[in-house]
Coordinates of N, CA and C in Angstrom, one line a residue:
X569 N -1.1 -10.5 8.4 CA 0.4 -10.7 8.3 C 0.9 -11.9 9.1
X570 N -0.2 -12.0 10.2 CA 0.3 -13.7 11.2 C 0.4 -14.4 10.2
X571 N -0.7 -14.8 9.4 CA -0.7 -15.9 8.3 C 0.6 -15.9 7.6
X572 N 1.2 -14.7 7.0 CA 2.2 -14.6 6.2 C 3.5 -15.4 6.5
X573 N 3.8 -14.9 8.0 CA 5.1 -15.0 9.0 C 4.5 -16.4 9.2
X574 N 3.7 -17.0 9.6 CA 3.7 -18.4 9.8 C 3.4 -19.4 8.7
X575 N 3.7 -18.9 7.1 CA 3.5 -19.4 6.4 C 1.9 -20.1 6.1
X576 N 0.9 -19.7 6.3 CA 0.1 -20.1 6.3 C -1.3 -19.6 4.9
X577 N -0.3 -18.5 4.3 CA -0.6 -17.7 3.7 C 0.7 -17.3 2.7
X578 N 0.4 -17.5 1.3 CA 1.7 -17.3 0.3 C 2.1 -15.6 0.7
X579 N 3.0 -15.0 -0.2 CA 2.9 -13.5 0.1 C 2.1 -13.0 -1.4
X580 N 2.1 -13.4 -2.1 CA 1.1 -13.1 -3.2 C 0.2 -12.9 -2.9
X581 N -0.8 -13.8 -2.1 CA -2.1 -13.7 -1.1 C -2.0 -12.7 -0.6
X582 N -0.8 -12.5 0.6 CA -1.0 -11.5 1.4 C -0.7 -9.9 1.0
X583 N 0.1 -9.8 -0.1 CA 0.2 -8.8 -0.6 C -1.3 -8.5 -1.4
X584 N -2.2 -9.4 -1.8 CA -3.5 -8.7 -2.8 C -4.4 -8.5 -1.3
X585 N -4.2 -9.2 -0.4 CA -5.0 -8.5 1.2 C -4.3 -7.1 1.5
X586 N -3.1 -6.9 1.1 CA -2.6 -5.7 2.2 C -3.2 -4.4 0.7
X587 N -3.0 -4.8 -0.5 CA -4.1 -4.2 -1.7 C -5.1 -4.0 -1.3
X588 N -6.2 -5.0 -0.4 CA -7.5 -4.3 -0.3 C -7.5 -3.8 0.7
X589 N -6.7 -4.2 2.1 CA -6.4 -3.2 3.1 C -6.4 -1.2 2.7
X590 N -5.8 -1.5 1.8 CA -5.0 0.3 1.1 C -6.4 0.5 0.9
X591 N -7.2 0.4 -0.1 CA -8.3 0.3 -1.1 C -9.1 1.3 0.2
X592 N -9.4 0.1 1.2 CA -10.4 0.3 2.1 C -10.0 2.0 3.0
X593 N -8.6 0.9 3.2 CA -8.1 2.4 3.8 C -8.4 4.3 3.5
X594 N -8.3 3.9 2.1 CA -8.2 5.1 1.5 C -9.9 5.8 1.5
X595 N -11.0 4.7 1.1 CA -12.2 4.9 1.3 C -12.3 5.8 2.8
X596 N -12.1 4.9 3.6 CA -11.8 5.9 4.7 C -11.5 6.7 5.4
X597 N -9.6 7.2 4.8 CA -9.8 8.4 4.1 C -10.4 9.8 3.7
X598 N -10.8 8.9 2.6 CA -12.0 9.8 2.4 C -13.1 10.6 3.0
X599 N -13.9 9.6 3.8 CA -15.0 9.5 4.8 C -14.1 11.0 5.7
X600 N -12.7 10.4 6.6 CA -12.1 11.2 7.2 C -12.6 12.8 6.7
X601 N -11.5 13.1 6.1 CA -11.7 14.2 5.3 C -13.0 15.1 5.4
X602 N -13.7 14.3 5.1 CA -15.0 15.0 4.5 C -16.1 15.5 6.5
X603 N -15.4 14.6 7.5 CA -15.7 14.5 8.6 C -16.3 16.4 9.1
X604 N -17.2 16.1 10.0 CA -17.1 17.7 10.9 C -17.2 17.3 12.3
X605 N -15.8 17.2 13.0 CA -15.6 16.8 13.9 C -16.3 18.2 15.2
X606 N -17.1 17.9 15.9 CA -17.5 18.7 16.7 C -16.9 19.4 17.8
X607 N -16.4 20.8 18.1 CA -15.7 21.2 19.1 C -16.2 20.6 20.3
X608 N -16.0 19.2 20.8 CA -16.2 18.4 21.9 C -15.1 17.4 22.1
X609 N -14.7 17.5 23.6 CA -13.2 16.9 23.8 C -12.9 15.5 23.4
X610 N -14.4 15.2 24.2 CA -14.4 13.5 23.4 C -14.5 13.1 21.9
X611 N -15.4 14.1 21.4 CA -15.1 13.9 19.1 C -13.7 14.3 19.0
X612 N -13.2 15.4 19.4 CA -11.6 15.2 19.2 C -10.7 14.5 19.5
X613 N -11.4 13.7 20.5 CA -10.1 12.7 20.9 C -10.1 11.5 20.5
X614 N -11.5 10.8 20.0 CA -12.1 10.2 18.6 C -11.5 10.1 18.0
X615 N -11.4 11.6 17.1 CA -11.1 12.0 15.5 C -9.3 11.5 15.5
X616 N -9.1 12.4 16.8 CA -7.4 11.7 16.5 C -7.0 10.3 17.1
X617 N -7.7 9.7 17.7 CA -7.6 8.4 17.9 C -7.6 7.6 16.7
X618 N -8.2 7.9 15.5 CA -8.9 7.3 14.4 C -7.9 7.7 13.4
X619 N -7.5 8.8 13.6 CA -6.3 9.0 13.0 C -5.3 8.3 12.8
X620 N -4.4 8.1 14.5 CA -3.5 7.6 14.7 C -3.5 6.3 14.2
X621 N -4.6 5.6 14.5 CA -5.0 4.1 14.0 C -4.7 3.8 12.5
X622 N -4.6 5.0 11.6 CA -4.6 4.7 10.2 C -3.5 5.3 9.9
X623 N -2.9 5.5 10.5 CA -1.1 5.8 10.0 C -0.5 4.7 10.9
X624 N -0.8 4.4 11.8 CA -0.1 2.6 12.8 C -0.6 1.7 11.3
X625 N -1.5 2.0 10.7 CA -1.9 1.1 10.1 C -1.3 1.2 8.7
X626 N -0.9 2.5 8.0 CA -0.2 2.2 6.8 C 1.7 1.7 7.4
X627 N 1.7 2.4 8.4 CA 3.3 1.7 8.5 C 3.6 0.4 9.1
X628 N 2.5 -0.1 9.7 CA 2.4 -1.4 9.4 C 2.7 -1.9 8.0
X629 N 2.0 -1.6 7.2 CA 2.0 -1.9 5.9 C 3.3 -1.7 5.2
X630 N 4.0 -0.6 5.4 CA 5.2 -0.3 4.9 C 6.1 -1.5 5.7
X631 N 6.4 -1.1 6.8 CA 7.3 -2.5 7.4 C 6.8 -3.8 6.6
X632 N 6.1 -3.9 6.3 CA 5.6 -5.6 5.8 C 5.8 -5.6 4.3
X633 N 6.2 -4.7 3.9 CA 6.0 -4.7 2.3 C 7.9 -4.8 2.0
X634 N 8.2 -3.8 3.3 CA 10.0 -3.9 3.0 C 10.3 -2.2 2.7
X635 N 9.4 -1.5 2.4 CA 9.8 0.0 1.8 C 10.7 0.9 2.9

């Protein structure tokens, strides 16, 4: 999104990047989901650290898209 804001990068570009961003995202997702996080403080704190990172990370995307 630097590239975008500094013009260094059209937003058509950056919109088919923030497309594979989602794509990947969602694979992960996935992966998520399917996880068996171990009753251990540190795998839970992991699991929601990893979490948090991929919702900072779709609303990043929303702010940048305008929605």
């Amino acid at each position: 999104m630097d590239d975008v804001r500094a013009c260094r990068l059209s937003p058509r570009r950056g919109l088919a990047q923030l497309d594979l961003v989602e794509r990947n995202r969602q694979s992960l997702l996935d992966e998520l989901a399917a996880l068996s996080v171990p009753d251990d403080s540190e795998a839970l704190r992991s699991s929601d650290l990893l979490q948090k990172a991929i919702q900072a990370s779709m609303k990043s995307d929303l702010a940048y898209r305008g929605c």
